[in-house]
Short mmCIF file of C-alpha atoms and ligand atoms in Angstrom, two decimals:
data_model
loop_
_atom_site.label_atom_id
_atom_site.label_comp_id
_atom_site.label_asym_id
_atom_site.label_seq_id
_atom_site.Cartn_x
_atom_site.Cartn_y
_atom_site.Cartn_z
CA UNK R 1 5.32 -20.10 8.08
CA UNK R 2 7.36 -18.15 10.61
CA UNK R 3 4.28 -16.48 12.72
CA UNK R 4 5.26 -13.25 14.86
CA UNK R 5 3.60 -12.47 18.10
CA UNK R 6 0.24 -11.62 18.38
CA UNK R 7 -0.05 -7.79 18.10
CA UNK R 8 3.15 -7.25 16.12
CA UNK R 9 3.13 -3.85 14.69
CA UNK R 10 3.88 -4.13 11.24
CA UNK R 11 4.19 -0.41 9.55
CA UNK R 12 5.64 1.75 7.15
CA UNK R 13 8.00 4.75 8.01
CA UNK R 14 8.35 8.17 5.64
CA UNK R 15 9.98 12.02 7.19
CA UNK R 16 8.17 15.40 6.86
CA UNK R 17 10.82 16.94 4.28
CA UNK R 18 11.48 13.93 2.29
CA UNK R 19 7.32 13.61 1.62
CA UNK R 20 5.24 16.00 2.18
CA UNK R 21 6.62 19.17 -0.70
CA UNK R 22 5.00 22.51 -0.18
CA UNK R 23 7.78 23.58 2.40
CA UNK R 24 6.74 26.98 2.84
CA UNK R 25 2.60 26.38 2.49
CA UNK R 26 0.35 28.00 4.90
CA UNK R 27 2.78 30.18 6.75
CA UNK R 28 5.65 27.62 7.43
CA UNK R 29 8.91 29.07 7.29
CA UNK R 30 12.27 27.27 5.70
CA UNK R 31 14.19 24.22 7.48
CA UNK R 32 17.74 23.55 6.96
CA UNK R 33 17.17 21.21 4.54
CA UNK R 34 15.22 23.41 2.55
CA UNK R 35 18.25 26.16 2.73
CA UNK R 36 20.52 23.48 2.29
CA UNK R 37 19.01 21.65 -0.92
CA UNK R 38 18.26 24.94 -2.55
CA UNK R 39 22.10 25.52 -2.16
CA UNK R 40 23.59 24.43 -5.57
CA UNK R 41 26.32 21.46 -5.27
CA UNK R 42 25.04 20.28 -2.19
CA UNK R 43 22.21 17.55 -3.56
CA UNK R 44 22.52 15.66 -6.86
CA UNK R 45 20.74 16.64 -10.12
CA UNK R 46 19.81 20.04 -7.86
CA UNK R 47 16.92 17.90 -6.38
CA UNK R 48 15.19 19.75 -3.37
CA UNK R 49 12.26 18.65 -1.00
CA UNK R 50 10.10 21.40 -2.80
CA UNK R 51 7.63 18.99 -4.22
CA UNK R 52 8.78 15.45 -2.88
CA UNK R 53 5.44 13.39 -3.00
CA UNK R 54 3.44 16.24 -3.09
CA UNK R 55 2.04 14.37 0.33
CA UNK R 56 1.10 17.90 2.39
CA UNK R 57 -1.61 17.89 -0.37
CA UNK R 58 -2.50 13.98 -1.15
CA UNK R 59 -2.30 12.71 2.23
CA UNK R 60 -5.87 11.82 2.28
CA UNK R 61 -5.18 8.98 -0.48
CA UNK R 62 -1.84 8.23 1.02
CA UNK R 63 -3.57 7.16 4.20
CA UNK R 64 -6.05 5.35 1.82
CA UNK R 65 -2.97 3.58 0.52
CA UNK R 66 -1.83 3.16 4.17
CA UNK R 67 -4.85 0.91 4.59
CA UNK R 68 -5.03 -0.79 1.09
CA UNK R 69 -1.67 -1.99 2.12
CA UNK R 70 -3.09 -3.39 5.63
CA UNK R 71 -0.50 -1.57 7.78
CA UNK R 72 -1.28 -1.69 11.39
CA UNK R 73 1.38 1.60 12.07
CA UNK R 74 3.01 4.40 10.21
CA UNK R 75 5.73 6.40 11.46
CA UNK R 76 5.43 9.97 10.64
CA UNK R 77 7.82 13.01 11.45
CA UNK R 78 6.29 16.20 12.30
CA UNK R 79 7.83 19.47 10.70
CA UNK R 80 8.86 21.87 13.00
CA UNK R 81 9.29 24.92 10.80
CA UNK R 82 5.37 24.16 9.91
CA UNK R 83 4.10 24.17 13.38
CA UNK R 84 6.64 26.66 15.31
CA UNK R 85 7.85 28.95 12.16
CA UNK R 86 10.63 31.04 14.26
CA UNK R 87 11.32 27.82 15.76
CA UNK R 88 9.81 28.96 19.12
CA UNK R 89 7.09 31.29 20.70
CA UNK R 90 4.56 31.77 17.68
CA UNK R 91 2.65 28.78 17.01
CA UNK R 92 1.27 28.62 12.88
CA UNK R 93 -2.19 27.13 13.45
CA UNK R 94 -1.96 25.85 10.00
CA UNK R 95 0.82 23.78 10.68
CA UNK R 96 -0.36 21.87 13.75
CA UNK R 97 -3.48 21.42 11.53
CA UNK R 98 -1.74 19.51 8.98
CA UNK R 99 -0.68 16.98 11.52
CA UNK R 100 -4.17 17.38 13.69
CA UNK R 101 -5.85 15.91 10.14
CA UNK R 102 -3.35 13.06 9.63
CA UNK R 103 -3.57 11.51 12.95
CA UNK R 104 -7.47 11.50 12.94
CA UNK R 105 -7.28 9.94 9.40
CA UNK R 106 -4.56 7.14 10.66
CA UNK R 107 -6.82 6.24 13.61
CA UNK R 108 -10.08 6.38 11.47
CA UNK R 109 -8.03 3.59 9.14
CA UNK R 110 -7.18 1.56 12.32
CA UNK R 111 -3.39 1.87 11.48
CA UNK R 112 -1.59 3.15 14.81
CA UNK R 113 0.51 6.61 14.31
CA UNK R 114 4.39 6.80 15.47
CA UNK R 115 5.08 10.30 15.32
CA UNK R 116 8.87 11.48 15.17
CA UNK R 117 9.35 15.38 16.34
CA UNK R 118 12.60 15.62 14.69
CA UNK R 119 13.62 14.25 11.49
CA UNK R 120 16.62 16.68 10.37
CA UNK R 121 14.39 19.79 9.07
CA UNK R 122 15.50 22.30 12.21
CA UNK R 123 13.81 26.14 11.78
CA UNK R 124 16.48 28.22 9.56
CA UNK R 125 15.35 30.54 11.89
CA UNK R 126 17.19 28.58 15.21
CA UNK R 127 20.12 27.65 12.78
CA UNK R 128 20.84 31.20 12.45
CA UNK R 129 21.43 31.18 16.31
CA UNK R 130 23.85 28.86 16.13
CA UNK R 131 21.44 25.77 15.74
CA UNK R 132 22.28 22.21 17.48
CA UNK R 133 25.95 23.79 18.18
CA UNK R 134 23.92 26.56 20.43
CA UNK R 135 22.99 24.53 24.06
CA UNK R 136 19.80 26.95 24.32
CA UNK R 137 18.68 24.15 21.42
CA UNK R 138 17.95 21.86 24.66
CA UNK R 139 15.16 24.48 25.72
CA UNK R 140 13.99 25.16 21.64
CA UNK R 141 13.01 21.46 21.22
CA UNK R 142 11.86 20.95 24.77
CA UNK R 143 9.13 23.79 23.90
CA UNK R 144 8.38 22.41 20.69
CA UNK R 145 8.08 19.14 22.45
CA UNK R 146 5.77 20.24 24.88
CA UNK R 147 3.36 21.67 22.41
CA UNK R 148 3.73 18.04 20.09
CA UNK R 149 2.49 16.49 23.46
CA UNK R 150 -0.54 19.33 24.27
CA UNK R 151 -1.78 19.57 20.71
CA UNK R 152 -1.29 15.52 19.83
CA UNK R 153 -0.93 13.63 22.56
CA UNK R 154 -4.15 12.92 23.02
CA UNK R 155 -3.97 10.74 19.88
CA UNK R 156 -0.60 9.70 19.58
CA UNK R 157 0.61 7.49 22.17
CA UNK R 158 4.43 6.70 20.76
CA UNK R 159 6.27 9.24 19.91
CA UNK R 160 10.13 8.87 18.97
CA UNK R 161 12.38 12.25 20.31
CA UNK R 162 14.86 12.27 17.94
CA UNK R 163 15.82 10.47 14.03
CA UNK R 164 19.31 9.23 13.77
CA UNK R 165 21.39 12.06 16.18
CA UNK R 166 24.66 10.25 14.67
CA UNK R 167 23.67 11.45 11.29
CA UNK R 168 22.68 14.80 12.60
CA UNK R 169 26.09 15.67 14.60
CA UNK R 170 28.18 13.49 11.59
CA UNK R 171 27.00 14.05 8.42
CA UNK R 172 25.46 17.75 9.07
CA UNK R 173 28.05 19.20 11.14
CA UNK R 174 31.83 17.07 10.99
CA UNK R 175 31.17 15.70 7.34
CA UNK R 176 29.20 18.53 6.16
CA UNK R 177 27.44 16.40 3.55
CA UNK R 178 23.96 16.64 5.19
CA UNK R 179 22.70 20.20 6.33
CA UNK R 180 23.58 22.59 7.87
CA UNK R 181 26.97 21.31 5.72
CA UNK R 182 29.51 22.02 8.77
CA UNK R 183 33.13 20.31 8.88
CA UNK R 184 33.74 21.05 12.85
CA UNK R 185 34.43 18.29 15.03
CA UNK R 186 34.67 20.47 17.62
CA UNK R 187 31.05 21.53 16.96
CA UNK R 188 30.09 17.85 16.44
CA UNK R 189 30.88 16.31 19.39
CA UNK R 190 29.07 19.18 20.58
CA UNK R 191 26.03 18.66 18.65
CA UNK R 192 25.78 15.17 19.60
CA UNK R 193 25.73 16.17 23.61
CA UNK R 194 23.23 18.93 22.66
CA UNK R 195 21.03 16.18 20.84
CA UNK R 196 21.18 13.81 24.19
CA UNK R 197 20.20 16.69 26.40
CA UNK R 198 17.46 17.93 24.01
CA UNK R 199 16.25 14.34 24.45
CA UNK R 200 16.32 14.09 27.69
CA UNK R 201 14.57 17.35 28.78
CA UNK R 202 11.58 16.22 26.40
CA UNK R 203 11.68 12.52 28.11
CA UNK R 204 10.70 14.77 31.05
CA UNK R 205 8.41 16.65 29.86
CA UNK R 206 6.59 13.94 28.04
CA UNK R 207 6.17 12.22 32.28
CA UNK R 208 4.51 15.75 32.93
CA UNK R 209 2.38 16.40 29.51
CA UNK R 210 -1.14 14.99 28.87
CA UNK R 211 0.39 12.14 26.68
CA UNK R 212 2.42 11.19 29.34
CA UNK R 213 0.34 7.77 29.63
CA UNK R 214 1.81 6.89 26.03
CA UNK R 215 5.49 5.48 24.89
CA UNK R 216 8.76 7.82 24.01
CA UNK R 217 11.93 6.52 22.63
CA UNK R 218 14.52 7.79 20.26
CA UNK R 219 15.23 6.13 17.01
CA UNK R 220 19.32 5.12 16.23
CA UNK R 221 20.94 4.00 13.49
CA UNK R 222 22.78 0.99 14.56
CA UNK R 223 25.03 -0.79 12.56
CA UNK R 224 27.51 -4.05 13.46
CA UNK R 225 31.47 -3.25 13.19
CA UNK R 226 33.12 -6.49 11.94
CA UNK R 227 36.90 -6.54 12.47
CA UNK R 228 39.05 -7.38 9.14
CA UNK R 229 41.06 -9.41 11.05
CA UNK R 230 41.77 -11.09 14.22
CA UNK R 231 44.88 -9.04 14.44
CA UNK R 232 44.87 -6.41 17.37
CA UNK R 233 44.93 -3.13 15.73
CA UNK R 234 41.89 -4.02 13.65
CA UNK R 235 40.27 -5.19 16.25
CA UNK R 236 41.25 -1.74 18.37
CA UNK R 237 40.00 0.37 15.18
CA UNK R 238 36.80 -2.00 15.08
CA UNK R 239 36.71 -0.72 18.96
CA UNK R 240 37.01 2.71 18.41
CA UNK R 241 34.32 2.13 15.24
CA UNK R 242 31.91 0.81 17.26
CA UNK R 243 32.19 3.55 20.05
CA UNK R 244 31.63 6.34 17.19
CA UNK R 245 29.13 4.51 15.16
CA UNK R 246 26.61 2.85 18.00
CA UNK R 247 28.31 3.57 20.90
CA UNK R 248 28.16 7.36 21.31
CA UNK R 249 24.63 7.39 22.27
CA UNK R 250 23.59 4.01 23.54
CA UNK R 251 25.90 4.36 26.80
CA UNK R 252 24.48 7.55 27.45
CA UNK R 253 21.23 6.46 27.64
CA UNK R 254 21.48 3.53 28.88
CA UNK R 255 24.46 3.40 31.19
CA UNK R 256 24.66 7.25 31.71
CA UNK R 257 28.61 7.63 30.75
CA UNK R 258 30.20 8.18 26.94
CA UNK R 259 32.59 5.40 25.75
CA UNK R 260 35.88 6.24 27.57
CA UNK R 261 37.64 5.10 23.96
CA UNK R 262 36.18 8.26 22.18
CA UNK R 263 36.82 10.78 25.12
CA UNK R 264 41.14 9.53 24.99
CA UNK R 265 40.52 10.01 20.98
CA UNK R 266 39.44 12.80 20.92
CA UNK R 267 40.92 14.79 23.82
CA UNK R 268 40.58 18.55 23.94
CA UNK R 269 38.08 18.25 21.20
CA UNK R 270 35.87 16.83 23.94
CA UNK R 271 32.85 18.55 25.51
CA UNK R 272 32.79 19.64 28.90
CA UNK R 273 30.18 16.80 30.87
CA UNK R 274 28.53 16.96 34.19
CA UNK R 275 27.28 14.87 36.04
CA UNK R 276 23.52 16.32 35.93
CA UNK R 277 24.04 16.19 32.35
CA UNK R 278 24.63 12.79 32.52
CA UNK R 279 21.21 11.87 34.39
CA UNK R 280 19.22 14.11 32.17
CA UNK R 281 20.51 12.04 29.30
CA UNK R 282 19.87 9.03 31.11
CA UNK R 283 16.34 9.24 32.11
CA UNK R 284 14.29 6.15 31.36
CA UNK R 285 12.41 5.77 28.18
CA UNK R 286 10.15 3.51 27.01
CA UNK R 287 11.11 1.63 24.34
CA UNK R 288 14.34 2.19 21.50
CA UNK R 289 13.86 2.56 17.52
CA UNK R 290 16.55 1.09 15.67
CA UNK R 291 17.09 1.97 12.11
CA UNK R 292 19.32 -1.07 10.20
CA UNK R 293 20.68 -1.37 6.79
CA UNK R 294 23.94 -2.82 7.06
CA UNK R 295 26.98 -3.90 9.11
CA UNK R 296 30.81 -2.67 8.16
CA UNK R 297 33.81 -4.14 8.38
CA UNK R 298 36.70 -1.96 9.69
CA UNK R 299 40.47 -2.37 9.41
CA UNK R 300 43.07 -0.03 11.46
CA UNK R 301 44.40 2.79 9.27
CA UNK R 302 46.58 4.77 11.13
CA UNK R 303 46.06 8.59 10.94
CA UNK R 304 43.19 8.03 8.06
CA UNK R 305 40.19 10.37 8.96
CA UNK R 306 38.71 11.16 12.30
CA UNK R 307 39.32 7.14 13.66
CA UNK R 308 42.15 6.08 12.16
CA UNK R 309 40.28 3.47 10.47
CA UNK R 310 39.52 1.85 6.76
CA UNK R 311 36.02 0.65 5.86
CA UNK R 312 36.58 -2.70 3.66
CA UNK R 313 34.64 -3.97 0.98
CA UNK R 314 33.53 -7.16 1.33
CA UNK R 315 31.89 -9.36 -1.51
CA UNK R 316 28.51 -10.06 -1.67
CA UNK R 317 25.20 -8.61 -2.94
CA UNK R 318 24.60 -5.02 -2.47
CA UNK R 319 21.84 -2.51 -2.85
CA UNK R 320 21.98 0.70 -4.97
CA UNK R 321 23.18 2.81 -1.89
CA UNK R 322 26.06 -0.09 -2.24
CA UNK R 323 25.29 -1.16 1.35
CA UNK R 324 26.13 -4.64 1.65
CA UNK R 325 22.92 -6.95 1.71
CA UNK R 326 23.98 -8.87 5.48
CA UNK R 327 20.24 -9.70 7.26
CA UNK R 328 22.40 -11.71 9.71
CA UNK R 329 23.62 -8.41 11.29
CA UNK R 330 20.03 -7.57 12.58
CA UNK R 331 20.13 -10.86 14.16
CA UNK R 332 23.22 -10.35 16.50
CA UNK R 333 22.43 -6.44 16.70
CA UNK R 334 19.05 -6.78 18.61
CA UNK R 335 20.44 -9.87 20.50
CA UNK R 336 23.20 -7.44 21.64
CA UNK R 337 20.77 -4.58 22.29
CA UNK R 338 18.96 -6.52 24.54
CA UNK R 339 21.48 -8.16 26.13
CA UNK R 340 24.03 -5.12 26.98
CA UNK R 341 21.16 -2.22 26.56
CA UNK R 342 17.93 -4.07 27.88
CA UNK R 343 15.57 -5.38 28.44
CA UNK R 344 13.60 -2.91 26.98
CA UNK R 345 10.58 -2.98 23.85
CA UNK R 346 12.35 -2.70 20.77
CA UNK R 347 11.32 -1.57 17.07
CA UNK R 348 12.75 -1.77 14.36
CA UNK R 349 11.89 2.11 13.22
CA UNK R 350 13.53 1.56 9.73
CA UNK R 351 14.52 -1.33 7.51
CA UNK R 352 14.57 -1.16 3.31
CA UNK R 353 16.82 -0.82 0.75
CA UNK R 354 17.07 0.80 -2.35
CA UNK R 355 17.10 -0.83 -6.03
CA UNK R 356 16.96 0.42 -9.77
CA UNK R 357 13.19 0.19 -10.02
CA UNK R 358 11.67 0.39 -13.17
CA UNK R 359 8.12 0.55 -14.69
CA UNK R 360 7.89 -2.62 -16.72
CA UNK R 361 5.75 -2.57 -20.30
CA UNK R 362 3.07 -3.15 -17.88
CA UNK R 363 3.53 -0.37 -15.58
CA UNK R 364 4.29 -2.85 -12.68
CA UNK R 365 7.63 -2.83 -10.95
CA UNK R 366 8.38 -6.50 -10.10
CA UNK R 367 11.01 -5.76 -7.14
CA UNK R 368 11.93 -9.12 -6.65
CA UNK R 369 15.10 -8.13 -4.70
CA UNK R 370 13.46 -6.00 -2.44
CA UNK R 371 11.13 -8.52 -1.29
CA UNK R 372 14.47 -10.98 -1.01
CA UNK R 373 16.22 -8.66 1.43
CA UNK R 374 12.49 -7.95 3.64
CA UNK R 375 12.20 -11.36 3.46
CA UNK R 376 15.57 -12.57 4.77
CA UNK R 377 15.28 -9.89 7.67
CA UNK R 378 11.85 -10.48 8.78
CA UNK R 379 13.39 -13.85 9.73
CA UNK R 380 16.26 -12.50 11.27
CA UNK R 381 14.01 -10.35 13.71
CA UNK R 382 12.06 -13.51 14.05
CA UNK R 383 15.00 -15.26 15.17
CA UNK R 384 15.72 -12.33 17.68
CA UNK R 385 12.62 -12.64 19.14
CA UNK R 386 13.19 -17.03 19.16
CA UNK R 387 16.06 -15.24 21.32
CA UNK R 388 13.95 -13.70 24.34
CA UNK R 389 14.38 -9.86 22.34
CA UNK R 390 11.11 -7.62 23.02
CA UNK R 391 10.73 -6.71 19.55
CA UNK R 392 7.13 -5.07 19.12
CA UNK R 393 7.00 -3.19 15.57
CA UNK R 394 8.51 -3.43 12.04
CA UNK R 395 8.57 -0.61 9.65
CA UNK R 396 10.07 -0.72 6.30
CA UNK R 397 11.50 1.90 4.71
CA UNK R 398 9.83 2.90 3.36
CA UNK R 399 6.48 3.65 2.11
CA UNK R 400 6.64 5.59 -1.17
CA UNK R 401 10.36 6.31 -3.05
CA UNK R 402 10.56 9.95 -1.72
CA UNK R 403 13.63 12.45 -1.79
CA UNK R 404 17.02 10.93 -0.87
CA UNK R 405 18.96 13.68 1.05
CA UNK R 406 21.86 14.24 -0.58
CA UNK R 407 21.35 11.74 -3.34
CA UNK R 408 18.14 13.59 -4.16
CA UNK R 409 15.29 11.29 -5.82
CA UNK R 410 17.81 8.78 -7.66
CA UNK R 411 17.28 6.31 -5.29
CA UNK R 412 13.95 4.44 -4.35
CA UNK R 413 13.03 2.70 -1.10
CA UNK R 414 9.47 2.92 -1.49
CA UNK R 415 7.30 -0.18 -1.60
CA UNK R 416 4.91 1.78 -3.55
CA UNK R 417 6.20 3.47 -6.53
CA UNK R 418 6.17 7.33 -7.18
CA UNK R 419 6.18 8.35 -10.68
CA UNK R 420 7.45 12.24 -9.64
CA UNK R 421 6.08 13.85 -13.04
CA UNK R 422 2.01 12.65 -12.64
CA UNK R 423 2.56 11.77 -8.96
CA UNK R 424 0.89 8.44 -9.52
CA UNK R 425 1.54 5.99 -6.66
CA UNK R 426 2.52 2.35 -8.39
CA UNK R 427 2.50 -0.49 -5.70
CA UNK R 428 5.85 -1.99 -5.96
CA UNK R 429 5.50 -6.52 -6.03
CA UNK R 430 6.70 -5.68 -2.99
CA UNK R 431 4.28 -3.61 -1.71
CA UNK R 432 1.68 -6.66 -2.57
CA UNK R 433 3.82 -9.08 -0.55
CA UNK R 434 4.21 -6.81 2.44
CA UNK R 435 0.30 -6.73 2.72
CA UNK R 436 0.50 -10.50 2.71
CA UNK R 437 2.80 -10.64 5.65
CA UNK R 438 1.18 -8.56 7.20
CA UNK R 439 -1.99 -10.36 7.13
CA UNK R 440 -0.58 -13.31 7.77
CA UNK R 441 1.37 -12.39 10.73
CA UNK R 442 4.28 -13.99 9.33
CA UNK R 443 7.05 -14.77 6.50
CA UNK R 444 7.55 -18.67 4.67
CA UNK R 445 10.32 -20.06 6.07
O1 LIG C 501 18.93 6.21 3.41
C1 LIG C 501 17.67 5.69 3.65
C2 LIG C 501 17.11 6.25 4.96
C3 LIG C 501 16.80 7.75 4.91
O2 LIG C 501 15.94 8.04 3.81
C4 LIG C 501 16.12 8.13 6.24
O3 LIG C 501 15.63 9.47 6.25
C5 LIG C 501 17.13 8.00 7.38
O4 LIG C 501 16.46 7.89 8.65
C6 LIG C 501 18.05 6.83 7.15
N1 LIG C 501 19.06 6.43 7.96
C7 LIG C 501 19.75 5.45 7.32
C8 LIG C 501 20.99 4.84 7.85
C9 LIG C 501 22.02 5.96 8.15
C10 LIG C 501 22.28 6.78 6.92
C11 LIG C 501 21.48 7.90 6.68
C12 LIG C 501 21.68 8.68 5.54
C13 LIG C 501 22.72 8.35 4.66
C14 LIG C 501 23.50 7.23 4.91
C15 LIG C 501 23.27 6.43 6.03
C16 LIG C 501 19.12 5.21 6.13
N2 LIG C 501 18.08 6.05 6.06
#
């Protein structure tokens, strides 16, 4: 048996839009997401976040479920369109309720709350003023910030500034394939500074807020770039892949200065920096969520796409997002982190992967491969930690299947299973087994 450290928070980790339904209940107003699902062609089957898991209504038994499974943490996000429904100034009562009831019923279950302010559902209402592209965005989330801190902070002592701002600036505003759906690099690059700053100016105000005696980080999703081959231009295109993918926002905040690599590659394109810009990124946080699926291997391909590089597939098992099954890669990515980022408390924020789950005759779902791939990186993280890394939490993704973005609800993560038509929860085999570790404080070898 492979015991972690005492205290290890072991948890489960869900997002406001892709859970809770009832998007516009009790005077909250529309995200992005909910404009952007609602858009036909932009989410498979025509899936939106209007129902989800029905979890703005059920959350009582969901933090029931919380503690059948024995988690000692759950990471939350909080919807801003609920609690600030013009995205600033008015504050919907309602809204802050919502997330005033769930933290008193985590705490009453003993299970420790992580609460992330931004998970991708912005206010329409600040999209419509230009959004994350707009720098008044920094002093929009700084205010919504503040009030997170004054209404919660009492209560919740980590709280995690921003999910994934690669997949925000990428995928919602160069890629267009995640709201707001924009294909500007220009406005990209921008977004991603914007993001950083926004971060930043909350850090502070965190230091000055009631719940400044608690933990802030920001969550990233980190994954390894694995050369093709030795030879040098896929080893410069691995280069310039790693500067885009991880390091775009670790050097920022952590050694206050973007990758020289992307500002050459991207030239005019580039955002204006300053030097107090730089040290608001910078300012010292408290621990760093990492989100890992997967590593990618990268060969050089001139003049393909925004790099000039060529994603290869390599062989080997994969899960149903067709993200190559590689726990090794968590391994050398927190050994890394600490090494060229740290030291600082890591936690994993996300982990999971998605399979073809099915009810068997016996309404079970016997997710064997699921509880293969937690298994084999549990003991990569433990192997980390062998390795001097301040890893302090775990949490899967994720708790219950919920709505996949763009892929809608055809994929499942959940360790719990969510039939959508009764809304019965189904714990998943690997649900059982998580509860196991977890009371064990450890994995078999
Ligand atoms: O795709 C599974 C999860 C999402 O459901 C979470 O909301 C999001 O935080 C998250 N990030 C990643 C890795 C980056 C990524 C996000 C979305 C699509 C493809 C890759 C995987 N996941």
């Amino acid at each position: 048996m492979r015991r972690f450290p005492e205290g290890f928070l072991w948890g489960c980790a869900t997002a406001s839009y892709q859970i809770e339904g009832s998007p516009l209940a009790d005077g909250a107003s529309p995200s992005i997401w909910h404009r952007f699902s609602h858009t036909p062609g932009n989410v498979q089957g025509g899936d939106t976040g209007d129902v989800a898991c029905d979890h703005y209504r059920r959350w009582r038994d969901d933090v029931a479920l919380m503690r059948e499974l024995g988690l000692k943490a759950y990471r939350f996000s909080i919807a801003w369109p609920r609690v600030l429904p013009d995205g600033t100034g008015r504050v919907n009562e309602a809204g802050v309720a919502f997330y005033d009831r769930l933290v008193d019923a985590l705490l009453e279950a003993g299970i420790v709350p992580f609460a992330t302010l931004y998970h991708w559902d912005l206010p329409g209402a600040l999209q419509d003023r230009g959004g994350w592209a707009n720098r008044d965005v920094v002093g929009w989330f700084t205010e919504y910030a503040g009030l997170m801190f004054e209404r919660l902070g009492d209560r919740v002592q980590h709280w995690i500034t921003l999910n994934e701002p690669w997949c925000v600036a990428h995928l919602g505003h160069v890629a267009g394939v995640h709201a707001p759906g924009m294909r500007d690099l220009w406005a990209g690059l921008r977004v991603a500074h914007h993001l950083l700053l926004a971060h930043g100016e909350a850090v502070a105000a965190f230091r000055a807020s009631r719940a400044g005696r608690g933990r802030i980080g920001i969550t990233l999703n980190l994954a390894p770039q694995h050369a093709a081959t030795s030879s040098q231009t896929d080893r410069a295109a691995t280069d310039r892949a790693d500067a885009y993918h991880n390091r775009l926002f670790l050097d920022p905040l952590f050694k206050g200065r973007y990758p020289a690599v992307l500002v050459q590659h991207f030239g005019e394109a580039w955002p204006e920096v300053t030097d107090e810009d730089l040290a608001i990124i910078r300012r010292p946080i408290d621990f760093l969520g990492i989100n890992y699926y997967s590593r990618s291997v990268v060969a050089d391909a001139p003049g393909e796409g925004l790099l000039g590089i060529r994603h290869v597939d390599t062989a080997g098992a994969r899960t149903a997002m067709g993200w190559e099954i590689y726990p090794q890669g968590l391994y050398e990515l927190l050994v890394r982190l600490h090494r060229e980022y740290g030291p600082l408390p890591l936690y994993i924020t996300e982990n999971g992967a998605a399979f073809d789950d099915r009810l068997d005759a016996s309404g079970q779902v016997d997710d064997a491969e699921r509880v293969d791939y937690l298994h084999r990186h549990f003991l990569a993280a433990r192997r980390a930690i062998d390795d001097g890394v301040r890893l302090e939490g775990y949490f899967v993704w994720s708790m219950l299947d919920n709505f996949e973005w763009a892929l809608g609800y055809s994929k499942r993560f959940g360790i719990v299973y969510v039939d959508y038509p009764s809304q019965r929860r189904i714990v998943k085999r690997s649900g059982r087994w998580y509860r196991q570790v977890i009371e064990a404080n450890g994995v078999p070898e």
